[in-house]
Short mmCIF file of C-alpha atoms in Angstrom, two decimals:
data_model
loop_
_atom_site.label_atom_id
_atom_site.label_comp_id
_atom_site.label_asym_id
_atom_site.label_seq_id
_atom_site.Cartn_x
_atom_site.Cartn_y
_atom_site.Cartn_z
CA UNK A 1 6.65 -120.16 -34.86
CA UNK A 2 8.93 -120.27 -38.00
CA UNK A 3 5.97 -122.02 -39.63
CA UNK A 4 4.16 -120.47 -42.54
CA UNK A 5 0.17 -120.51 -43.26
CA UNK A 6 -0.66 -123.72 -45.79
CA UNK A 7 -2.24 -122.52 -48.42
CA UNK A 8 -1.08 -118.66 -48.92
CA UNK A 9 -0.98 -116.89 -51.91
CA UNK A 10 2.80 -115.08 -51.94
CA UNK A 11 3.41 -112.77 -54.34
CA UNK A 12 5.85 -112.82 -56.84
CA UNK A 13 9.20 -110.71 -56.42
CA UNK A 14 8.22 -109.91 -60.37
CA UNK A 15 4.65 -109.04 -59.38
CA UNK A 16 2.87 -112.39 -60.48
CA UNK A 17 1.28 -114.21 -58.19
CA UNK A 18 2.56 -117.69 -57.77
CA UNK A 19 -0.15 -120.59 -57.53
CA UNK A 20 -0.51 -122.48 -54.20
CA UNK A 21 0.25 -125.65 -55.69
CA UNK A 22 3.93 -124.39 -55.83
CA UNK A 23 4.41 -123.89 -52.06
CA UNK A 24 6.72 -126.61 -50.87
CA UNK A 25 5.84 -127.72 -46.98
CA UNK A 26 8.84 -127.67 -44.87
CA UNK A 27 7.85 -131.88 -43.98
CA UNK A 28 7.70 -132.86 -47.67
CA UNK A 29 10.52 -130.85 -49.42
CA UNK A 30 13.51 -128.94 -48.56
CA UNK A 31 13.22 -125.07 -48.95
CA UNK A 32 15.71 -124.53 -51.67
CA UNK A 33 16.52 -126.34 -54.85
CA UNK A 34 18.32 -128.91 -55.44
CA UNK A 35 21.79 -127.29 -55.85
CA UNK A 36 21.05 -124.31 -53.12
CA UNK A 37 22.21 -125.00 -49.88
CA UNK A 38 19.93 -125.89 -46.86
CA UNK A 39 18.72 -123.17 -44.64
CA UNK A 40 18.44 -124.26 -40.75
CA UNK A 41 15.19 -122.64 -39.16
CA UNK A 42 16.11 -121.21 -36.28
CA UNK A 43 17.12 -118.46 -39.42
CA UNK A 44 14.22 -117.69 -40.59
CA UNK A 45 13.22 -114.41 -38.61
CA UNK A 46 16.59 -112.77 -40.77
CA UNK A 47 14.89 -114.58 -43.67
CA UNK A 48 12.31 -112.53 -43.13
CA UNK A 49 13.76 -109.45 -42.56
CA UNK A 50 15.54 -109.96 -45.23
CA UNK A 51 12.55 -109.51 -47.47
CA UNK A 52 11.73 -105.72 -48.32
CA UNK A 53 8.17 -106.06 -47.77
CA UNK A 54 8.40 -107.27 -44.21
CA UNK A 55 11.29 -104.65 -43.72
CA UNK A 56 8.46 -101.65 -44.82
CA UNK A 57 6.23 -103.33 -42.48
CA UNK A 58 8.54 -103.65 -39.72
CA UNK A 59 9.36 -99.94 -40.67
CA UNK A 60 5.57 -98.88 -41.18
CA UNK A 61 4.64 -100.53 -37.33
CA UNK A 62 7.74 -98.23 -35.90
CA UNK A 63 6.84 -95.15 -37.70
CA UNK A 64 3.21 -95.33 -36.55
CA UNK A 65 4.79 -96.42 -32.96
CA UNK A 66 6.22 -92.99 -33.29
CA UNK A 67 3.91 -91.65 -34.26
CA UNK A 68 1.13 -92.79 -31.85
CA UNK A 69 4.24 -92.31 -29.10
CA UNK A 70 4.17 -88.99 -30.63
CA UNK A 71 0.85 -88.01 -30.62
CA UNK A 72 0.13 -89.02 -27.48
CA UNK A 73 2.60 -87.40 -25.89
CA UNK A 74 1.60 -83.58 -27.91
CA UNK A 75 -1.85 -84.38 -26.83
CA UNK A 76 -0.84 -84.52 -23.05
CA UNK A 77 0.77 -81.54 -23.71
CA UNK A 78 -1.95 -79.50 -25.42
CA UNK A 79 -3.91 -81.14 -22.82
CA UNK A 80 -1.44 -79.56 -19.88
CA UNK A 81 -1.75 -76.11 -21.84
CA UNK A 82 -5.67 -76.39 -22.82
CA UNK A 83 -6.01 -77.05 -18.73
CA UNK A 84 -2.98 -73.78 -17.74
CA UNK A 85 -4.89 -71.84 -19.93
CA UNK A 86 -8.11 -72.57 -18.58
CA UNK A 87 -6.88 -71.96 -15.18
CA UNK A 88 -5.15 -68.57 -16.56
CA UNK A 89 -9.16 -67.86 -17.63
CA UNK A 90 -10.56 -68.55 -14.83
CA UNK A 91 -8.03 -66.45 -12.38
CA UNK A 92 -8.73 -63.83 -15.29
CA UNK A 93 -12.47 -64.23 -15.47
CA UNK A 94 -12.52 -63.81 -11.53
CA UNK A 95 -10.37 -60.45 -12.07
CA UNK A 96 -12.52 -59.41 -14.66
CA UNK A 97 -15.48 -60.47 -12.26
CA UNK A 98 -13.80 -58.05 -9.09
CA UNK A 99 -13.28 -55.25 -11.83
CA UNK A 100 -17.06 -55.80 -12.75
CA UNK A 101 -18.35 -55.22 -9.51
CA UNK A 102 -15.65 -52.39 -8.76
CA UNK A 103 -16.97 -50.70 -11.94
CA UNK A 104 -20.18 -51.04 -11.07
CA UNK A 105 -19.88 -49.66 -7.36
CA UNK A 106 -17.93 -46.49 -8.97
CA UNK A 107 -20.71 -46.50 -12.04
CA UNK A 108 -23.03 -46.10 -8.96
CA UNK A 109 -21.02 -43.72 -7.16
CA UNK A 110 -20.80 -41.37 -10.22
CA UNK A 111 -24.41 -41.49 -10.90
CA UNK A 112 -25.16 -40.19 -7.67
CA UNK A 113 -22.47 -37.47 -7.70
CA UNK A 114 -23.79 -36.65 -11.51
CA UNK A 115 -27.08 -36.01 -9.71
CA UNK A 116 -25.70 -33.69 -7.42
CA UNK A 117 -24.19 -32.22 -10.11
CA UNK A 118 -26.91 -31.98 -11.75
CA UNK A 119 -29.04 -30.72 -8.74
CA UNK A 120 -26.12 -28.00 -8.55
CA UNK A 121 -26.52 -26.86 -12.16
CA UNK A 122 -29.85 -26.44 -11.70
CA UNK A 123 -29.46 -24.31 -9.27
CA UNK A 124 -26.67 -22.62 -10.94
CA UNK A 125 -29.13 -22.37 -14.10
CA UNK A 126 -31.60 -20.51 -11.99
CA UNK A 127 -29.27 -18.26 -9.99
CA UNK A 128 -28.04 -16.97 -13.79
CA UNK A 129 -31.33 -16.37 -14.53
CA UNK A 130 -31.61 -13.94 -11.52
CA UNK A 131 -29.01 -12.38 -11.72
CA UNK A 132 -29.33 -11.72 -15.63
CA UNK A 133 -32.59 -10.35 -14.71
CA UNK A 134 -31.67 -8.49 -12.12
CA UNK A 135 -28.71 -7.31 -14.52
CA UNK A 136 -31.44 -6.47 -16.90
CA UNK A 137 -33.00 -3.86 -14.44
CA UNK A 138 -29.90 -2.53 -13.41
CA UNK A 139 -28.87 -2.04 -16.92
CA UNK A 140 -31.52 0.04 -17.60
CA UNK A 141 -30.93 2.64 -14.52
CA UNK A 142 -27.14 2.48 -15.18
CA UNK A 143 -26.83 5.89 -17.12
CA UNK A 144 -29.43 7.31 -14.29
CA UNK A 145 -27.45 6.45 -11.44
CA UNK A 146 -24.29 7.08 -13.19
CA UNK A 147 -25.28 11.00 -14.34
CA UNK A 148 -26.84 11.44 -10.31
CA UNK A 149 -23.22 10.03 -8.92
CA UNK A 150 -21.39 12.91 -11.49
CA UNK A 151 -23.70 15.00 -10.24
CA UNK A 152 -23.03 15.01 -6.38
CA UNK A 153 -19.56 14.90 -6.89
CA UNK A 154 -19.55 17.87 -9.15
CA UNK A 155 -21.72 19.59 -6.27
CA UNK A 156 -19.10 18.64 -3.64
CA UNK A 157 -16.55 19.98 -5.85
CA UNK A 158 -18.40 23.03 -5.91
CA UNK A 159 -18.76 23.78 -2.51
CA UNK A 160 -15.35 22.96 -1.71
CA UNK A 161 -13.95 25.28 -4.66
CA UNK A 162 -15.65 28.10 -3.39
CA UNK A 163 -15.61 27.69 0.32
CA UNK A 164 -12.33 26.35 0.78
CA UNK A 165 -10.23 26.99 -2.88
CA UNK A 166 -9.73 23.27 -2.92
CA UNK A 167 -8.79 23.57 -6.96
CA UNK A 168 -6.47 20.82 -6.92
CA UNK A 169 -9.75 18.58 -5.60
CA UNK A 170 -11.88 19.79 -7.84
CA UNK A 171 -9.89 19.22 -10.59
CA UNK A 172 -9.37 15.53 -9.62
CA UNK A 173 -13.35 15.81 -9.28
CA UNK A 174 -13.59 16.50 -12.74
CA UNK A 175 -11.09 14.58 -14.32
CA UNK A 176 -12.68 11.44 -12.63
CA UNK A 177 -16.45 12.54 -13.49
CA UNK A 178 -15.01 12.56 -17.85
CA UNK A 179 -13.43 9.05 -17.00
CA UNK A 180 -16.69 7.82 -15.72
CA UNK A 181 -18.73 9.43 -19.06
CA UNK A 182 -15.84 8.33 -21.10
CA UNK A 183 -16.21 4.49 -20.24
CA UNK A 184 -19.71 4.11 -21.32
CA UNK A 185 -19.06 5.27 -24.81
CA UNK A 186 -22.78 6.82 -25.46
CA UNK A 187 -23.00 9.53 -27.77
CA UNK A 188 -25.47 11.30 -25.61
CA UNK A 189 -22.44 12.20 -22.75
CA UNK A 190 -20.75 13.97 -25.43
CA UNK A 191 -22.28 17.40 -24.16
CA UNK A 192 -21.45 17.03 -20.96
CA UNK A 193 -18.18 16.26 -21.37
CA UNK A 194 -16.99 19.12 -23.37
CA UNK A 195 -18.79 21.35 -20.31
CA UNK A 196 -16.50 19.27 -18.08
CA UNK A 197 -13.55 19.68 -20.01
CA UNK A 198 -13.74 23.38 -20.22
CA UNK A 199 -14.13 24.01 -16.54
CA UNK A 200 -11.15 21.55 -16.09
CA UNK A 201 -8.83 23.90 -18.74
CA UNK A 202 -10.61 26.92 -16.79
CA UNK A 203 -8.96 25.25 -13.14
CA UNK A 204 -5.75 24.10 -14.90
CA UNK A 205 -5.47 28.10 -16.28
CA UNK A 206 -5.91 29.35 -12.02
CA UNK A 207 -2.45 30.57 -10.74
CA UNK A 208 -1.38 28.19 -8.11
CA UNK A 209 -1.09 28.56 -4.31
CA UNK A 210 1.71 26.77 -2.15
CA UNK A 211 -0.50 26.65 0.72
CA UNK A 212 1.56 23.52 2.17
CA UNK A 213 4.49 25.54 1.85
CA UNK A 214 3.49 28.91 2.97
CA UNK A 215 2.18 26.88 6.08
CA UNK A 216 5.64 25.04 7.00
CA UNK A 217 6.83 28.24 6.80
CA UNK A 218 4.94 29.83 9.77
CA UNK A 219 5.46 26.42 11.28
CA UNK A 220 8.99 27.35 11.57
CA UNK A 221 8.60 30.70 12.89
CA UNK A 222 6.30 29.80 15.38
CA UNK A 223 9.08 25.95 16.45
CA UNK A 224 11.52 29.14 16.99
CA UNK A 225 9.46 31.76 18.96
CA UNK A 226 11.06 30.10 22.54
CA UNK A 227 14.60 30.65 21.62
CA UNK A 228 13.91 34.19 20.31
CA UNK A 229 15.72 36.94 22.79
CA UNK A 230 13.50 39.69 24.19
CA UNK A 231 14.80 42.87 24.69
CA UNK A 232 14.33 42.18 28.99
CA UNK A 233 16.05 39.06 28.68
CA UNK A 234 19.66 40.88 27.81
CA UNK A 235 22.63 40.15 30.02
CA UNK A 236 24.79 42.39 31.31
CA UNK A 237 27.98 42.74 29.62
CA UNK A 238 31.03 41.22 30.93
CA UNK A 239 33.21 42.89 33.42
CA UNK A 240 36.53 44.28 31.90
CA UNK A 241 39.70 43.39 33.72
CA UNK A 242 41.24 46.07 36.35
CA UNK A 243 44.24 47.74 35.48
CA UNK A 244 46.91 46.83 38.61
CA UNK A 245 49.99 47.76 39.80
CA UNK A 246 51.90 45.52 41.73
CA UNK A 247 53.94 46.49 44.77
CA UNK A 248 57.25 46.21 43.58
CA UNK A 249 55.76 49.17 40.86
CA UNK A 250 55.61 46.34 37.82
CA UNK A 251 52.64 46.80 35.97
CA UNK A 252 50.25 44.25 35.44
CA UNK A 253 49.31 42.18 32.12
CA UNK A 254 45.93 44.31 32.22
CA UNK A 255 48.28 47.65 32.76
CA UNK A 256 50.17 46.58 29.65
CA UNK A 257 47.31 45.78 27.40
CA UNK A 258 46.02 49.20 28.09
CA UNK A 259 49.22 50.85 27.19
CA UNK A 260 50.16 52.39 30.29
CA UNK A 261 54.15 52.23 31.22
CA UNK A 262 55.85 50.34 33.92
CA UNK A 263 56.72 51.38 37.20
CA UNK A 264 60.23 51.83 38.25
CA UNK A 265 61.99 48.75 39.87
CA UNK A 266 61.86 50.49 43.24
CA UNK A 267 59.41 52.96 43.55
CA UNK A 268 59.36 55.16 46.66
CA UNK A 269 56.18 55.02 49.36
CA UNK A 270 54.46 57.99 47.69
CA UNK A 271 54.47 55.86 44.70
CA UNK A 272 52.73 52.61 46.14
CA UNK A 273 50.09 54.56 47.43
CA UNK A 274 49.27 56.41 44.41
CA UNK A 275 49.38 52.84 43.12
CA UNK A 276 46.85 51.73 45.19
CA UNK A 277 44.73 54.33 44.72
CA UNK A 278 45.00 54.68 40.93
CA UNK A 279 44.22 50.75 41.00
CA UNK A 280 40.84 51.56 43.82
CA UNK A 281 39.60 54.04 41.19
CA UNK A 282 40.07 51.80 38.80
CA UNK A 283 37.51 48.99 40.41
CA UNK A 284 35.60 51.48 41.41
CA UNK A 285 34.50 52.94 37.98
CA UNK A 286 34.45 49.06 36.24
CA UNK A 287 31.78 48.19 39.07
CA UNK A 288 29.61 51.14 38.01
CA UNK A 289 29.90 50.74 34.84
CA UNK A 290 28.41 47.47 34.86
CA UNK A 291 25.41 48.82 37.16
CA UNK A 292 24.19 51.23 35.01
CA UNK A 293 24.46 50.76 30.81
CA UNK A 294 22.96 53.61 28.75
CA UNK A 295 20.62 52.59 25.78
CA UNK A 296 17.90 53.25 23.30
CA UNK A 297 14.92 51.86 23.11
CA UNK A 298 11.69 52.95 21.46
CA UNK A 299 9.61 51.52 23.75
CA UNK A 300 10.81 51.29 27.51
CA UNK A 301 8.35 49.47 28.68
CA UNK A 302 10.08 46.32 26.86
CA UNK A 303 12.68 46.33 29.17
CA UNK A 304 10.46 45.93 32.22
CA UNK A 305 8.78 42.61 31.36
CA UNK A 306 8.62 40.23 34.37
CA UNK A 307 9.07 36.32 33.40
CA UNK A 308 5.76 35.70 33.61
CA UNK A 309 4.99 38.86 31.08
CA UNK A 310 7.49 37.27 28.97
CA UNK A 311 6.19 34.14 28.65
CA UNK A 312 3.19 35.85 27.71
CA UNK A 313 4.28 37.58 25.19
CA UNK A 314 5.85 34.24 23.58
CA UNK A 315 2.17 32.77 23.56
CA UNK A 316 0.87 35.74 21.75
CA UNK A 317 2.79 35.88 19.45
CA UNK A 318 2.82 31.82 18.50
CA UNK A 319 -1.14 32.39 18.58
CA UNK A 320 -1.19 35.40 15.83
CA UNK A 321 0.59 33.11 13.82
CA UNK A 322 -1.22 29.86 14.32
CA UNK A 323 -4.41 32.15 13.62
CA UNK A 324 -2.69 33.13 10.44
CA UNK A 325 -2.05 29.51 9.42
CA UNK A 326 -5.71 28.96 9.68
CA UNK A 327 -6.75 32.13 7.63
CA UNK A 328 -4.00 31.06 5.05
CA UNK A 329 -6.25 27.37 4.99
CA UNK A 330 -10.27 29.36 4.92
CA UNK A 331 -8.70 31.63 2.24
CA UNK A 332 -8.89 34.75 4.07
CA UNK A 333 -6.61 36.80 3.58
CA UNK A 334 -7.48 39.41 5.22
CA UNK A 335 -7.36 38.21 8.37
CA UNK A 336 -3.87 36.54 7.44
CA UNK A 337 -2.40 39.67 6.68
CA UNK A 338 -3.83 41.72 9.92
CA UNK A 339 -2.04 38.25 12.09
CA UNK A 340 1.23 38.90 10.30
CA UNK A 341 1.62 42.54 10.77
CA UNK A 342 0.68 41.67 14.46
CA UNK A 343 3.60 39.54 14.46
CA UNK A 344 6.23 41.28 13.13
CA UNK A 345 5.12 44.59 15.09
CA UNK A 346 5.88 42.10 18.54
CA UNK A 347 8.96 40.67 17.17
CA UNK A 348 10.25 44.12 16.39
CA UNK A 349 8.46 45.93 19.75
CA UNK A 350 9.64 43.15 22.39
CA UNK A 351 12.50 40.88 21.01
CA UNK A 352 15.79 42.12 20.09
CA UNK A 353 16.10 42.75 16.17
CA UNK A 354 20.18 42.24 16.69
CA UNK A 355 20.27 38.91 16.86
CA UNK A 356 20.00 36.55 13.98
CA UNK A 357 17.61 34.20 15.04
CA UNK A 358 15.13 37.02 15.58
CA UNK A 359 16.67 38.29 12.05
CA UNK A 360 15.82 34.67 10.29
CA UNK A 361 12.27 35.04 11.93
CA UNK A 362 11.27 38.16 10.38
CA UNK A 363 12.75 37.55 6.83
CA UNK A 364 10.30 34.34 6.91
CA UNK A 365 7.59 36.22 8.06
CA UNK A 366 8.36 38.43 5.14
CA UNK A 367 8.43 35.75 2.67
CA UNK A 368 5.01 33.97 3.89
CA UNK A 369 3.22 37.82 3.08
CA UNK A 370 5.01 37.87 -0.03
CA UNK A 371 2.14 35.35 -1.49
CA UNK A 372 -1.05 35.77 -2.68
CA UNK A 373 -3.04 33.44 -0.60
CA UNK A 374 -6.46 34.58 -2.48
CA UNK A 375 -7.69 33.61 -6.30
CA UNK A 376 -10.91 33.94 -7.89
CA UNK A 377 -11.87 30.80 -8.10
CA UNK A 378 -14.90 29.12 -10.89
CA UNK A 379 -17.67 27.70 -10.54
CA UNK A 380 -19.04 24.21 -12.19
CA UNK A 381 -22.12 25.83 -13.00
CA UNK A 382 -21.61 24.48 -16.16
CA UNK A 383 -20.83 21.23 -16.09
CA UNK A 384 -23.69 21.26 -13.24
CA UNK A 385 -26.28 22.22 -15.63
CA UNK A 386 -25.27 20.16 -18.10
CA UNK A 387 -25.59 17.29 -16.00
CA UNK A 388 -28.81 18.54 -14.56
CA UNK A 389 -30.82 19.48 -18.40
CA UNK A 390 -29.80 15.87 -19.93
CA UNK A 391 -31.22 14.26 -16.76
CA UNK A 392 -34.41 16.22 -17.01
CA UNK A 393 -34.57 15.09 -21.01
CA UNK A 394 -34.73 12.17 -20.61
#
């Protein structure tokens, strides 16, 4: 084991080589010289590691020991991440697969709904095209219809103006009619709208009626018609308290109050029965006072209304002024006036003109014939023609 090859060429520590012949066998010659001392052999292993070259070598085997140890063991590794990873791929590729197919289904999906859509825009497409056409002809008939629309409502306005004095209507007719010309913006409206605008300043320049007011008015008079007194509806007045005498001759509070003196403490037996008589008399004349009252009227036959003549006269009275009310609405004034002198010739012929509430009655009554109820109203002749020649130019 300790034994070295025969015939070896070792190298020289100075770097000559050293011829074979030089070698000394361990059976014919000792290993050093003659004044070294012997080495045994069971040394000879730390001989060799002694030497530097077999120490590099010894070195050089471990290193590359490592090193194979080394690489080895990063190759497992890489290994053990090149097979995580590939398992990491595949999971992934299998996702990617599922999302794949998923985006195919929902590519599918959406191509069918974009043909819909597209079914639906067609449609849409032609409906537009209909309805721009049909926009098209009504475009072209929009000034026509527009001028015949001003022109009935300028003919209702008309009629109402002169049959029933509706100005404020009319006016509003008008107004709207120039807002209607005014919102196309053609030059050609521009003659008709300065006939409309001077029949509107010819309405605006009208005095103005209170017809709503006039009306509440009589409304009022006619609400307090049942709790107007009539002349046969009077009571009689109340009965004034007897003047007595006591029997003991002490006057009485009434006797007092009326200023005659008291009787003596004691009067005598011809004094009680003057007493009693004065104090008969006295009864006597109240009672026929009461039964028979002295007054004048101008018309008697006002006193001698039964209850059912009363009542009558109540209706005709509320229906002369409910028949003015509607003359004050028709504008006829005429007939509103004849209604209200009706009225106030009853009030002053059957109710009594004393009291205040008949008093209140006839000062309204006064006020409502205190208006004019009639104007002379326009006509829209001229807007109406105006209307009428541009529609017959063109």
């Amino acid at each position: 084991m300790n034994e070295l090859p025969n015939n070896p060429e070792k190298p020289n520590v100075g770097g000559a080589v050293v011829p074979p012949e030089s070698y000394v066998t361990p059976a014919s010659a000792p290993v050093g010289g003659p004044g070294e001392p012997r080495v045994p052999e069971g040394s000879s292993l730390g001989a060799l590691l002694q030497k530097p070259q077999n120490l590099a070598i010894l070195a050089l085997a471990v290193l590359l020991a490592l090193q194979t140890w080394s690489t080895h063991t990063r190759f497992n590794r890489l290994r053990e991440d090149v097979a995580r990873t590939l398992q990491k791929d595949n999971a992934s590729n299998a996702e990617t697969a599922q999302a794949v197919r998923d985006t195919q289904e929902a590519a599918k999906e959406l191509q069918v709904k974009v043909g819909v859509l597209e079914n639906r825009q067609t449609e849409s497409q032609s409906q537009q095209a209909a309805l721009e056409q049909m926009y098209q002809d009504i475009s072209k008939n929009r000034d026509e219809w527009a001028l015949s629309e001003i022109e009935q409502v300028l003919s209702t306005a008309s009629q109402q103006l002169q049959l029933a004095g509706n100005v404020q209507g009319a006016l509003i007719a008008l107004q709207n009619a120039d807002r209607s010309l005014s919102r196309s913006d053609k030059p050609q409206f521009i003659t008709i709208r300065r006939a409309i605008a001077r029949d509107i300043e010819k309405l605006k320049a009208l005095p103005s009626v209170d017809q709503p007011g006039i009306a509440l008015r009589l409304d009022n008079v006619i609400a307090q018609i049942d709790s107007l007194p009539l002349l046969s509806d009077e009571k009689p007045a109340e009965p004034i308290a007897p003047t007595r005498v006591n029997p003991a001759g002490v006057a009485t509070p009434g006797a007092r109050a009326a200023g005659q003196p008291a009787a003596p403490a004691n009067p005598g037996l011809g004094r009680r029965v003057a007493d009693t008589w004065r104090n008969w008399s006295h009864e006597m004349w109240d009672d026929i006072r009461q039964l028979i009252r002295v007054r004048t009227v101008d018309n008697p036959d006002a006193l001698m209304l039964s209850p059912s003549e009363s009542y009558f006269v109540r209706e005709n009275l509320k229906l002369r002024l409910l028949n003015a009310r509607l003359a004050l609405l028709s504008r006829n004034e005429g007939t509103f006036r004849d209604d209200l002198n009706s009225a106030q010739q009853m009030l002053v012929k059957y109710f009594d003109t004393k009291a205040r509430s008949t008093q209140a009655a006839q000062a309204l009554l006064r006020q409502v014939q205190a208006n004019n109820v009639t104007i002379d109203v326009p006509d829209l002749s001229e807007s109406l023609n105006a209307v009428r020649n541009y529609k017959s130019k063109s």
